[in-house]
Structure formats: structure tokens, C-alpha cells
Coordinates of C-alpha atoms in Angstrom, one line a residue:
X1 CA 15.0 -54.2 40.6
X2 CA 12.9 -51.3 39.4
X3 CA 9.5 -50.0 40.5
X4 CA 7.2 -48.3 37.9
X5 CA 3.6 -47.2 37.9
X6 CA 1.2 -49.4 36.1
X7 CA 0.5 -48.2 32.7
X8 CA 3.9 -46.6 32.0
X9 CA 5.8 -47.9 29.0
X10 CA 8.5 -50.5 29.8
X11 CA 10.0 -53.4 27.8
X12 CA 11.1 -55.3 30.9
X13 CA 9.1 -58.4 32.0
X14 CA 6.8 -58.0 35.0
X15 CA 7.4 -60.7 37.6
X16 CA 4.5 -59.9 40.0
X17 CA 2.0 -57.2 41.0
X18 CA 1.4 -56.1 44.6
X19 CA -0.9 -53.6 46.4
X20 CA 0.6 -51.1 48.8
X21 CA -1.0 -50.4 52.2
X22 CA -2.6 -47.0 52.2
X23 CA -1.3 -46.0 55.7
X24 CA 2.2 -47.3 55.1
X25 CA 2.5 -46.9 51.4
X26 CA 5.5 -44.6 51.3
X27 CA 7.5 -46.5 53.9
X28 CA 6.8 -49.9 52.5
X29 CA 7.6 -48.8 49.0
X30 CA 11.0 -47.5 50.2
X31 CA 11.7 -50.6 52.3
X32 CA 10.7 -53.2 49.8
X33 CA 12.6 -51.5 47.0
X34 CA 15.8 -51.2 48.9
X35 CA 15.7 -54.7 50.4
X36 CA 15.1 -56.6 47.1
X37 CA 18.0 -58.8 46.2
X38 CA 19.6 -58.5 42.7
X39 CA 19.2 -62.2 42.2
X40 CA 15.9 -63.9 41.4
X41 CA 15.5 -65.7 44.8
X42 CA 12.5 -63.7 45.8
X43 CA 11.6 -61.1 48.4
X44 CA 13.8 -60.5 51.5
X45 CA 12.5 -62.2 54.7
X46 CA 12.1 -59.0 56.7
X47 CA 10.1 -57.4 54.0
X48 CA 7.9 -60.5 53.7
X49 CA 7.2 -60.4 57.4
X50 CA 6.2 -56.8 57.3
X51 CA 3.8 -57.4 54.4
X52 CA 2.3 -60.5 56.1
X53 CA 1.4 -58.4 59.2
X54 CA -0.8 -56.1 57.1
X55 CA -4.6 -56.8 57.0
X56 CA -6.9 -56.4 54.0
X57 CA -8.2 -53.1 55.5
X58 CA -4.8 -51.5 55.2
X59 CA -4.7 -51.8 51.4
X60 CA -5.4 -49.1 49.0
X61 CA -6.1 -49.9 45.3
X62 CA -2.9 -48.6 43.9
X63 CA -1.2 -51.4 41.8
X64 CA 2.5 -51.3 41.3
X65 CA 4.5 -53.6 39.0
X66 CA 7.9 -54.9 40.0
X67 CA 10.0 -55.6 37.0
X68 CA 13.5 -56.9 36.3
X69 CA 16.2 -54.4 35.4
X70 CA 20.0 -54.1 35.5
X71 CA 19.7 -50.8 37.5
X72 CA 18.8 -50.5 41.1
X73 CA 17.6 -46.9 40.7
X74 CA 13.9 -46.0 40.4
X75 CA 13.0 -44.9 36.9
X76 CA 11.4 -41.5 36.4
X77 CA 8.2 -41.1 34.5
X78 CA 9.0 -40.5 30.8
X79 CA 8.3 -36.9 29.7
X80 CA 6.3 -36.4 26.5
X81 CA 8.5 -36.4 23.5
X82 CA 8.8 -33.1 21.5
X83 CA 10.1 -33.8 18.0
X84 CA 13.4 -32.0 17.3
X85 CA 11.7 -30.3 14.4
X86 CA 9.8 -28.1 16.9
X87 CA 12.6 -27.6 19.4
X88 CA 15.4 -26.0 17.5
X89 CA 16.0 -23.5 14.7
X90 CA 16.1 -24.7 11.1
X91 CA 19.3 -26.3 10.1
X92 CA 19.1 -24.6 6.7
X93 CA 20.1 -20.9 7.1
X94 CA 20.5 -18.1 4.5
X95 CA 23.8 -16.4 5.0
X96 CA 22.4 -13.1 3.7
X97 CA 21.3 -11.0 6.7
X98 CA 18.4 -8.7 6.0
X99 CA 15.7 -7.0 8.1
X100 CA 13.4 -9.8 7.2
X101 CA 15.8 -12.6 8.2
X102 CA 16.4 -10.8 11.5
X103 CA 12.7 -10.6 12.3
X104 CA 12.4 -14.3 11.4
X105 CA 15.2 -15.2 13.8
X106 CA 13.6 -13.1 16.5
X107 CA 10.2 -14.8 16.0
X108 CA 11.8 -18.2 16.3
X109 CA 13.5 -17.2 19.5
X110 CA 10.2 -16.0 20.9
X111 CA 8.4 -19.2 19.9
X112 CA 10.9 -21.8 21.0
X113 CA 10.4 -21.5 24.8
X114 CA 6.7 -21.9 24.3
X115 CA 7.1 -24.9 21.9
X116 CA 9.5 -26.5 24.4
X117 CA 7.2 -26.1 27.3
X118 CA 9.5 -23.7 29.2
X119 CA 7.0 -20.8 29.5
X120 CA 6.2 -21.2 33.2
X121 CA 3.7 -23.5 34.9
X122 CA 0.8 -24.3 32.6
X123 CA -2.0 -26.8 32.7
X124 CA -0.6 -29.4 30.3
X125 CA -2.4 -32.3 28.6
X126 CA -1.1 -35.9 28.6
X127 CA 1.0 -35.1 25.6
X128 CA 2.9 -32.2 27.2
X129 CA 1.1 -29.4 25.4
X130 CA -1.0 -26.6 27.0
X131 CA -4.6 -27.5 27.2
X132 CA -7.1 -25.3 25.2
X133 CA -8.0 -22.7 27.9
X134 CA -11.7 -22.8 26.8
X135 CA -13.1 -20.9 29.8
X136 CA -10.8 -17.9 29.4
X137 CA -11.3 -17.7 25.7
X138 CA -15.1 -17.9 26.0
X139 CA -15.0 -15.1 28.6
X140 CA -12.8 -13.0 26.4
X141 CA -15.2 -13.3 23.4
X142 CA -18.3 -12.6 25.5
X143 CA -16.6 -9.5 26.9
X144 CA -15.8 -8.4 23.3
X145 CA -19.5 -8.5 22.5
X146 CA -20.3 -6.0 25.3
X147 CA -19.4 -2.3 25.7
X148 CA -15.9 -1.6 24.5
X149 CA -13.4 1.2 25.6
X150 CA -13.4 4.5 23.8
X151 CA -10.3 3.7 21.8
X152 CA -12.3 1.2 19.8
X153 CA -13.9 4.0 17.9
X154 CA -11.1 3.5 15.5
X155 CA -12.6 0.2 14.4
X156 CA -16.2 1.4 14.3
X157 CA -16.6 0.3 10.7
X158 CA -15.6 -3.2 11.8
X159 CA -18.6 -3.7 14.1
X160 CA -20.1 -6.4 11.8
X161 CA -16.8 -8.3 12.0
X162 CA -16.8 -8.2 15.8
X163 CA -20.2 -9.8 15.7
X164 CA -19.1 -12.6 13.4
X165 CA -15.7 -13.2 15.0
X166 CA -17.1 -13.5 18.5
X167 CA -20.2 -15.5 17.6
X168 CA -18.2 -17.9 15.4
X169 CA -15.5 -18.4 18.1
X170 CA -18.1 -19.1 20.7
X171 CA -19.9 -21.5 18.5
X172 CA -16.7 -23.5 17.8
X173 CA -16.1 -23.8 21.5
X174 CA -19.6 -25.3 22.0
X175 CA -21.5 -22.2 23.2
X176 CA -25.1 -21.6 22.3
X177 CA -25.2 -18.2 20.7
X178 CA -29.0 -18.0 20.0
X179 CA -29.3 -15.8 23.1
X180 CA -27.6 -13.1 21.1
X181 CA -30.3 -13.2 18.4
X182 CA -32.2 -10.1 19.5
X183 CA -29.0 -8.0 19.8
X184 CA -27.8 -9.1 16.3
X185 CA -31.2 -8.3 14.8
X186 CA -31.3 -4.8 16.2
X187 CA -27.6 -4.1 15.3
X188 CA -28.0 -5.5 11.8
X189 CA -31.1 -3.4 11.0
X190 CA -29.2 -0.2 11.6
X191 CA -26.4 -1.2 9.2
X192 CA -28.6 -2.2 6.3
X193 CA -29.1 0.4 3.5
X194 CA -32.2 0.7 1.3
X195 CA -30.0 0.4 -1.7
X196 CA -29.0 -3.1 -0.5
X197 CA -26.2 -4.6 1.5
X198 CA -24.8 -3.7 5.0
X199 CA -22.3 -1.1 5.9
X200 CA -20.0 -1.1 8.9
X201 CA -22.5 1.0 10.9
X202 CA -25.5 3.2 10.7
X203 CA -25.3 5.5 7.6
X204 CA -22.1 3.9 6.3
X205 CA -21.7 2.7 2.7
X206 CA -22.6 -0.9 2.0
X207 CA -19.6 -3.1 1.5
X208 CA -19.3 -6.8 0.6
X209 CA -16.9 -7.5 3.5
X210 CA -19.3 -6.1 6.1
X211 CA -22.3 -7.7 4.4
X212 CA -20.6 -11.1 4.6
X213 CA -19.9 -10.6 8.3
X214 CA -23.5 -9.6 9.0
X215 CA -25.0 -12.5 7.0
X216 CA -22.8 -15.0 8.7
X217 CA -23.6 -13.6 12.2
X218 CA -27.3 -13.8 11.3
X219 CA -26.8 -17.4 10.2
X220 CA -25.0 -18.2 13.5
X221 CA -27.8 -17.0 15.7
X222 CA -30.4 -18.4 13.4
X223 CA -34.2 -18.1 13.4
X224 CA -36.8 -16.7 11.0
X225 CA -36.9 -13.3 12.7
X226 CA -33.1 -12.9 12.1
X227 CA -33.3 -14.1 8.5
X228 CA -36.1 -11.7 7.8
X229 CA -33.9 -8.7 8.5
X230 CA -32.2 -9.2 5.2
X231 CA -33.7 -7.3 2.3
X232 CA -33.3 -10.0 -0.4
X233 CA -34.5 -7.9 -3.3
X234 CA -32.3 -4.9 -2.5
X235 CA -29.4 -7.3 -1.9
X236 CA -29.9 -8.8 -5.4
X237 CA -30.0 -5.4 -7.1
X238 CA -26.9 -4.2 -5.2
X239 CA -24.9 -7.3 -6.2
X240 CA -25.9 -6.7 -9.8
X241 CA -24.5 -3.2 -9.5
X242 CA -21.2 -4.7 -8.3
X243 CA -20.9 -7.3 -11.1
X244 CA -18.2 -6.5 -13.6
X245 CA -17.9 -7.4 -17.3
X246 CA -14.7 -9.5 -16.7
X247 CA -16.7 -11.8 -14.3
X248 CA -15.5 -10.3 -10.9
X249 CA -17.2 -8.1 -8.4
X250 CA -16.4 -4.7 -6.9
X251 CA -16.5 -4.8 -3.1
X252 CA -18.6 -1.6 -3.0
X253 CA -20.0 0.7 -5.7
X254 CA -17.1 2.4 -7.3
X255 CA -14.6 0.4 -5.2
X256 CA -11.9 -2.1 -6.0
X257 CA -12.5 -5.4 -7.8
X258 CA -10.7 -8.3 -6.2
X259 CA -10.9 -11.9 -5.2
X260 CA -12.7 -11.1 -1.9
X261 CA -15.6 -9.9 -3.9
X262 CA -15.7 -13.1 -5.9
X263 CA -15.8 -15.3 -2.8
X264 CA -18.3 -13.2 -0.8
X265 CA -20.6 -12.8 -3.8
X266 CA -20.7 -16.6 -4.1
X267 CA -21.5 -17.0 -0.4
X268 CA -24.3 -14.4 -0.5
X269 CA -25.9 -15.7 -3.7
X270 CA -26.0 -19.3 -2.4
X271 CA -27.0 -18.6 1.2
X272 CA -29.8 -16.2 0.2
X273 CA -30.9 -18.1 -2.9
X274 CA -30.7 -15.0 -5.0
X275 CA -31.8 -14.9 -8.7
X276 CA -28.9 -15.2 -11.1
X277 CA -30.4 -12.8 -13.7
X278 CA -28.7 -9.4 -14.0
X279 CA -30.6 -6.1 -13.9
X280 CA -30.4 -4.0 -17.0
X281 CA -28.5 -1.4 -14.9
X282 CA -25.7 -3.8 -14.1
X283 CA -22.3 -2.9 -15.6
X284 CA -22.1 -6.6 -16.8
X285 CA -25.5 -6.7 -18.4
X286 CA -25.5 -7.9 -22.1
X287 CA -28.7 -9.9 -22.2
X288 CA -26.8 -13.2 -21.9
X289 CA -24.6 -13.0 -18.8
X290 CA -25.7 -13.6 -15.2
X291 CA -24.2 -13.1 -11.7
X292 CA -22.0 -16.2 -12.1
X293 CA -20.8 -15.7 -15.7
X294 CA -17.0 -15.5 -15.8
X295 CA -16.6 -15.7 -12.1
X296 CA -14.4 -18.9 -12.2
X297 CA -12.4 -17.4 -15.0
X298 CA -11.8 -14.3 -12.9
X299 CA -10.5 -16.5 -10.0
X300 CA -8.2 -18.2 -12.5
X301 CA -6.7 -14.9 -13.6
X302 CA -5.6 -14.2 -10.0
X303 CA -3.2 -17.2 -9.8
X304 CA 0.4 -16.0 -9.8
X305 CA 3.6 -17.4 -11.2
X306 CA 4.4 -18.7 -7.6
X307 CA 1.2 -20.8 -7.6
X308 CA -0.6 -18.7 -4.9
X309 CA -3.5 -16.4 -5.4
X310 CA -3.4 -12.6 -5.4
X311 CA -6.1 -10.1 -4.7
X312 CA -6.2 -9.0 -8.4
X313 CA -4.4 -10.2 -11.5
X314 CA -0.6 -9.6 -11.4
X315 CA -0.5 -8.8 -7.7
X316 CA 1.4 -10.7 -4.9
X317 CA 0.1 -14.0 -3.8
X318 CA -1.4 -14.1 -0.3
X319 CA -2.8 -16.8 1.9
X320 CA -6.2 -15.2 2.5
X321 CA -6.8 -14.8 -1.2
X322 CA -5.9 -18.4 -1.8
X323 CA -8.7 -19.4 0.6
X324 CA -11.1 -17.0 -1.1
X325 CA -10.3 -18.5 -4.5
X326 CA -10.7 -22.1 -3.4
X327 CA -13.8 -21.5 -1.4
X328 CA -15.4 -19.6 -4.2
X329 CA -14.8 -22.4 -6.7
X330 CA -16.0 -25.0 -4.2
X331 CA -19.3 -23.2 -3.8
X332 CA -19.8 -22.8 -7.6
X333 CA -19.3 -26.5 -8.4
X334 CA -18.0 -29.8 -7.2
X335 CA -14.4 -29.2 -6.1
X336 CA -13.2 -32.4 -7.9
X337 CA -14.2 -30.9 -11.2
X338 CA -13.9 -27.1 -10.8
X339 CA -10.7 -26.6 -8.9
X340 CA -8.4 -28.6 -11.3
X341 CA -10.2 -27.0 -14.2
X342 CA -9.4 -23.5 -13.2
X343 CA -6.3 -23.6 -11.0
X344 CA -2.8 -25.1 -11.3
X345 CA -3.2 -27.4 -8.3
X346 CA 0.4 -28.7 -8.0
X347 CA 1.8 -25.2 -8.0
X348 CA -0.8 -24.0 -5.5
X349 CA 0.0 -26.9 -3.2
X350 CA 3.7 -26.1 -3.5
X351 CA 3.1 -22.5 -2.6
X352 CA 0.8 -23.3 0.3
X353 CA 3.3 -25.9 1.7
X354 CA 6.0 -23.3 1.8
X355 CA 3.8 -21.1 4.0
X356 CA 4.1 -23.6 6.9
X357 CA 7.3 -23.0 8.9
X358 CA 9.5 -25.1 11.3
X359 CA 10.1 -24.9 14.1
X360 CA 7.1 -22.7 14.7
X361 CA 4.6 -25.0 12.9
X362 CA 2.3 -22.1 12.0
X363 CA 1.6 -20.5 8.6
X364 CA 2.7 -17.2 7.0
X365 CA 0.6 -15.3 4.6
X366 CA 3.2 -14.4 2.0
X367 CA 6.6 -15.4 0.9
X368 CA 9.4 -14.3 3.3
X369 CA 6.8 -13.1 5.9
X370 CA 6.4 -14.2 9.5
X371 CA 4.0 -16.8 10.9
X372 CA 0.7 -15.4 12.1
X373 CA -2.0 -17.3 14.0
X374 CA -4.8 -16.0 11.6
X375 CA -3.2 -17.9 8.7
X376 CA -4.1 -21.1 10.6
X377 CA -7.4 -20.5 8.8
X378 CA -6.5 -18.5 5.7
X379 CA -3.7 -20.8 4.6
X380 CA -4.4 -23.9 6.7
X381 CA -8.0 -23.8 5.8
X382 CA -7.1 -24.2 2.1
X383 CA -6.0 -27.8 2.6
X384 CA -9.5 -29.4 3.3
X385 CA -10.7 -27.9 0.0
X386 CA -7.6 -29.2 -1.9
X387 CA -7.6 -32.6 -0.2
X388 CA -11.3 -32.9 -1.1
X389 CA -10.6 -32.2 -4.7
X390 CA -7.7 -34.7 -4.8
X391 CA -9.3 -37.5 -2.7
X392 CA -10.8 -40.7 -4.0
X393 CA -14.4 -40.4 -5.0
X394 CA -17.6 -42.3 -5.3
X395 CA -20.9 -42.7 -3.5
X396 CA -20.6 -45.1 -0.6
X397 CA -16.9 -45.3 -0.8
X398 CA -15.5 -47.3 2.1
X399 CA -13.9 -45.3 4.9
X400 CA -10.9 -46.8 6.7
X401 CA -11.7 -47.2 10.3
X402 CA -9.5 -47.0 13.4
X403 CA -9.9 -49.1 16.5
X404 CA -12.3 -46.4 17.8
X405 CA -14.6 -46.8 14.7
X406 CA -13.8 -43.3 13.5
X407 CA -12.4 -42.3 10.2
X408 CA -8.7 -43.2 9.9
X409 CA -6.3 -40.4 9.2
X410 CA -5.3 -40.2 5.5
X411 CA -2.0 -38.7 4.5
X412 CA -2.3 -34.9 5.0
X413 CA -0.7 -32.4 2.6
X414 CA 0.4 -30.3 5.6
X415 CA 1.6 -30.9 9.2
X416 CA -1.5 -30.9 11.3
X417 CA 0.7 -31.7 14.3
X418 CA 2.9 -28.6 13.7
X419 CA -0.1 -26.3 13.4
X420 CA -1.8 -27.7 16.5
X421 CA 1.5 -27.3 18.4
X422 CA 1.8 -23.6 17.3
X423 CA -1.8 -22.9 18.2
X424 CA -1.8 -24.5 21.7
X425 CA 1.7 -23.4 22.6
X426 CA 2.2 -20.0 21.0
X427 CA -1.3 -18.6 20.2
X428 CA -3.0 -18.8 23.6
X429 CA -3.0 -15.8 25.8
X430 CA -2.4 -17.5 29.1
X431 CA -2.9 -14.3 31.2
X432 CA -6.3 -13.5 32.8
X433 CA -7.1 -11.7 29.5
X434 CA -7.6 -15.0 27.5
X435 CA -8.2 -15.1 23.8
X436 CA -5.9 -16.1 21.0
X437 CA -3.2 -14.1 19.2
X438 CA -0.9 -13.7 16.2
X439 CA 2.2 -14.9 18.0
X440 CA 3.7 -14.9 21.6
X441 CA 4.6 -11.3 21.9
X442 CA 1.3 -10.0 20.5
X443 CA -2.0 -9.3 22.3
X444 CA -5.1 -11.4 21.8
X445 CA -8.1 -10.0 19.8
X446 CA -11.4 -11.3 18.5
X447 CA -10.1 -11.5 14.9
X448 CA -7.2 -13.8 15.8
X449 CA -9.3 -15.7 18.3
X450 CA -11.8 -16.7 15.7
X451 CA -9.4 -17.6 12.9
X452 CA -6.9 -19.4 15.1
X453 CA -9.9 -21.5 16.4
X454 CA -11.0 -22.0 12.8
X455 CA -7.5 -23.4 11.9
X456 CA -7.6 -25.6 15.0
X457 CA -11.0 -26.9 13.9
X458 CA -9.7 -27.6 10.4
X459 CA -6.6 -29.5 11.7
X460 CA -8.8 -31.6 14.1
X461 CA -11.3 -32.7 11.4
X462 CA -11.4 -34.4 8.1
X463 CA -13.8 -33.2 5.4
X464 CA -14.7 -35.6 2.6
X465 CA -16.8 -35.3 -0.5
X466 CA -19.2 -38.2 -0.8
X467 CA -20.1 -37.9 -4.4
X468 CA -18.7 -37.5 -7.9
X469 CA -19.5 -34.4 -10.0
X470 CA -22.8 -34.6 -11.9
X471 CA -22.7 -33.7 -15.6
X472 CA -23.8 -30.2 -16.4
X473 CA -26.7 -30.0 -18.8
X474 CA -26.3 -29.0 -22.5
X475 CA -22.6 -28.6 -22.2
X476 CA -22.9 -25.6 -19.9
X477 CA -19.8 -24.5 -18.1
X478 CA -21.6 -22.4 -15.4
X479 CA -24.0 -24.3 -13.1
X480 CA -27.4 -23.0 -12.5
X481 CA -28.3 -21.7 -9.0
X482 CA -30.2 -24.9 -8.3
X483 CA -27.1 -26.9 -9.2
X484 CA -24.7 -24.9 -7.1
X485 CA -23.1 -27.4 -4.8
X486 CA -25.9 -29.9 -5.4
X487 CA -23.5 -32.8 -5.9
X488 CA -21.1 -31.6 -3.3
X489 CA -22.1 -33.7 -0.3
X490 CA -19.7 -32.9 2.5
X491 CA -19.1 -35.3 5.4
X492 CA -17.0 -34.5 8.4
X493 CA -15.1 -36.8 10.8
X494 CA -12.8 -36.2 13.7
X495 CA -9.3 -36.5 12.4
X496 CA -7.7 -39.4 14.3
X497 CA -4.0 -40.2 14.1
X498 CA -3.4 -42.8 16.7
X499 CA 0.4 -42.7 16.2
X500 CA 0.8 -38.9 16.6
X501 CA -2.0 -37.7 18.8
X502 CA -1.0 -34.6 20.7
X503 CA -4.3 -33.2 22.2
X504 CA -7.1 -34.6 24.3
X505 CA -10.8 -34.7 23.4
X506 CA -11.4 -31.8 25.7
X507 CA -9.2 -29.7 23.4
X508 CA -11.3 -30.4 20.4
X509 CA -13.5 -27.7 18.9
X510 CA -16.5 -28.0 16.7
X511 CA -16.2 -28.3 12.9
X512 CA -17.1 -25.5 10.5
X513 CA -17.9 -25.8 6.8
X514 CA -14.6 -25.6 4.8
X515 CA -16.0 -23.0 2.3
X516 CA -18.6 -21.0 4.3
X517 CA -16.6 -20.9 7.6
X518 CA -19.7 -21.5 9.8
X519 CA -21.1 -24.9 10.9
X520 CA -22.8 -27.0 8.3
X521 CA -26.1 -27.0 10.1
X522 CA -26.2 -23.2 10.0
X523 CA -25.5 -23.2 6.3
X524 CA -28.3 -25.7 5.7
X525 CA -30.8 -23.8 7.9
X526 CA -30.4 -20.4 6.2
X527 CA -30.3 -21.9 2.7
X528 CA -33.5 -23.9 3.4
X529 CA -35.3 -20.8 4.7
X530 CA -34.6 -18.7 1.6
X531 CA -35.1 -21.5 -0.8
X532 CA -38.6 -22.0 0.7
X533 CA -39.6 -18.4 0.1
X534 CA -41.2 -17.1 -3.1
X535 CA -40.7 -13.6 -4.3
X536 CA -38.7 -10.9 -2.6
X537 CA -40.6 -10.2 0.6
X538 CA -38.4 -8.4 3.1
X539 CA -38.4 -5.8 5.9
X540 CA -37.5 -3.0 3.6
X541 CA -38.7 -3.9 0.1
X542 CA -42.0 -5.2 -1.3
X543 CA -42.8 -8.1 -3.6

């Protein structure tokens, strides 16, 4: 005879259910269990007499099932199952020992105890994984928005990034960041140059990367006063000065031209509703071209023989550049049309798939490199865009539903379970510091905190396109500004896999747009504001 708690999985047949007395629960459980006969004659007489002597007031509502079994020992509660894939080193080993292979082996050794749940007492969810330590991570990000130690002078030019990383991470964890609006406004004003764009700090040269971070930070805090900080006319002129004849963009005047510039330019043009016409001073001006001319072709030129995307043509493929390429194309046109038109999707999927490792479950950024938490976004965040481009289409397409009424989980191109395991087990700083990190032996920082949470958000949600591509007028290959993304209606659903669920609802973070990397409502709000304005009124420029 075996006793098990109600709700535990068991294939044996229950023969009755009984309530234990609250003041004698332990003693009665022991006595009744030990005195049960192995035959099916019933309960021992002495046990029956003891139970009959108990009144209704002695009972506590703790139901126990008594079930038949061939063993007289009490069964322990089953521990959550961890697939072997995430508990042991890869069975396929390269016999050639190099510095790279040794670092890989060391990384696996560091990660395995965390993946196996051996890293000390932690607050685990019902699936045996550490819970998302939301309170610690929120505290870490809020502290990072305050005064920083003197050593941070080394990253002074990254101040806009700190704004975006912290505000974005807080937003994904459900925090209202509008209280930071005034601080963002005052900080952004000092970084904006009259020539257009934002630098890393007061008096620093405008750069597309820092401009991207400032604009997204402004979008996150929202509000007309924040939007009005941006000098739209100067921004347009500055972007025209960065546009190159081959279709790409320099990241700053006289700087390098790379895929980051292509993506960021697409983000800025669409969020701020900038005119597409080029100024006569633009290096790309020929009387026919505009800001978008040749941009998709430039993205195509950056795909490598491996299938990944490089920063520039003929460079090494990198996960972050793959995201920039896919997101840029998804902004320019409907992903179902534009991504297969300009990229070799099968080779790209192959290259991205090889970026996810086992047993770690996380992503690397390049071939033969180590997993890093930030690639949860840069590489993992590519899959929603690819899956959208490959998914069935059509307005009003029926969605499969689970028993909960939510969208059923389609077959993913990557292991969401593996990525979530790596994030919850290996990327959380479980000390008082909080925050998220690259890997177990690294320190947490705002950069990794934001992009690890972005990867977690992507793995926990399903983004679908709800429309087919609209035909472009007059055989054009470049959509007009009004048509940019006009037929790309994105819908997001919680990703539900009822067979392989490994996290609780309390571990879920908020979704962010797969191309803009901020929530959809923030994208809509800033676009609507600038689309509703006429002319170039701004804080620095006139009409």
C-alpha cells in the first residue's frame, strides 16, 4: 500500500480518499500506513477504531489518496525532469584540441551545475528552474539609472545606451518608466547637435548608434514634450549626409558604413516619419535616388558564404548583424515578400541554428565562439522575423487554440526551451547585486540585462503577420514612406507549449516589437505623433 499526495502523477488505481486529523495527522499517517494489510480485505481493526474516535472538528482539509502498489514503501515526490540534452556535455567531440575548444569545454563545465540545479538553494518554480528574480533585476536597473562610480567615466560615450538598456529592461518587467520622462528630456537635450543627431554626451559627435538609443529611450518614456526634443529637420539633413551611393549609411560623418547604419536609418526614418527626398548635399544625391534607394540591396551584399550576415560585404558573419539585416528588411516591406527576395533564407536559418548550443541552450554570436546571454536577442531575436516570413498567411487566418484559448505553439525553428533554461539557470545574477549576465562566471550589467530579457520575451511570445503583402504601385521595388510596413500587421500571443512548459506565468515578461525592440504601443505612439505633424517644427530648427 502506498500513500501519495493528491495531484501527484500515478498510474495506480485509487481505492479511497480520506481526510487526516489536523492534530494527529503525522501519527495517524504513520499508523495507518504501517498497519494496512497487503491483501484487499480493508483497513486493520485497530486503525479503524482510532479513526472512528475522531470527531469532525479534528479534521483538516488535506486529502490523501490510498492506492494499490506492489511496494510497501512510501513513494517520494517526483523531481522535475531535466532532459539529458541539458545535463551532459555533447556526445560529439572534436579530437583536435585548441584554445577555442578548451574555452568551450570550460564554459560547459561552468554551466552544467546551473543547468542541473546544483548551484545552491534557489527559489525554484514548479518545473525545477530558478524563478525570474524580478525584484532584484528591477532594483539593479533602477540603480544603474542613478549616479554611477567614477570608473564609469570609461563608458561616458555610452550614456544614451544606459538610458535605453535600463528603461527597456524595466518596461519588459512591467515597470512604468514614464516617471523618468523629465530626466530623459534633460539628458537628451544636452546630447543633440544642431547639425542633427545625438552624440554620446554633451559636445560629442553625432552617431547613429547613440541616436538610435536616445530615440528609443524617448519612445519608451513617451509624451509630446519628450518627442518635441527631437529636431526632425536637422535629423533628416544629417541622415542625408550619411547616405551613400551604394545604398548604405555611414554611422557618422566620415565614419564606417555598415549594416548597423542600414538598420538604424530604417528605424529613425519610420519612427520620425522623415521625408525620403535627399538634399543636394547628400553623397548619394543624383536627382532620382532617395533615402531608401538601394538599402535592401546593401543588406543583401552583407550575406556571407556561411549564410549569416556580416557588418560589411566580405566580412565575418555575426549574430547582431543578422538581426540588423532582418529587422531592416522587415521595416522596409512585408517580411513575407522582402526577406526571401533579398536573402538566402535556408542558408541563414542553417547558420542561425548552429549558433544555439547544447547543453548550454544559449546562442553564440559567431562560428566557434562561446555562448553569450546577449545573443538571446541578437541571434534568438532573428527567429520571430524569419518565422513570420515563412508562416502561412492571409487575413483572418484561423489560429489553432489550446485548452486555455491562447494561440497554440507552432513548430519553432529553434529550441525555446533551451534558451529559456540558459536564461533562467545561467544568466541570472543570484547575488544581492541582481541583473543578468553573459554567462555564470561573468558580472551582470545593463547591456546584458536588457538583451537577455529581450531574448526571454521573444522565446515566451509568438509574433504573427496577419496580412499578405500588398502590390507595390507601378512596378516599384522600393516602397514609399507611406507604404513602409503598411501591410505588416503584427499580432503577438503568449507562446504556449502545454507539453514542454518550463516556466510559470510569474516568470513571463512583456513582449517587444520584433524589429523595433520596444513595445508595439510605444512604436505606434511615436509614429502617430510625427505623422500628425506638418513641416519641421522642432526645439532647435524652424519650419
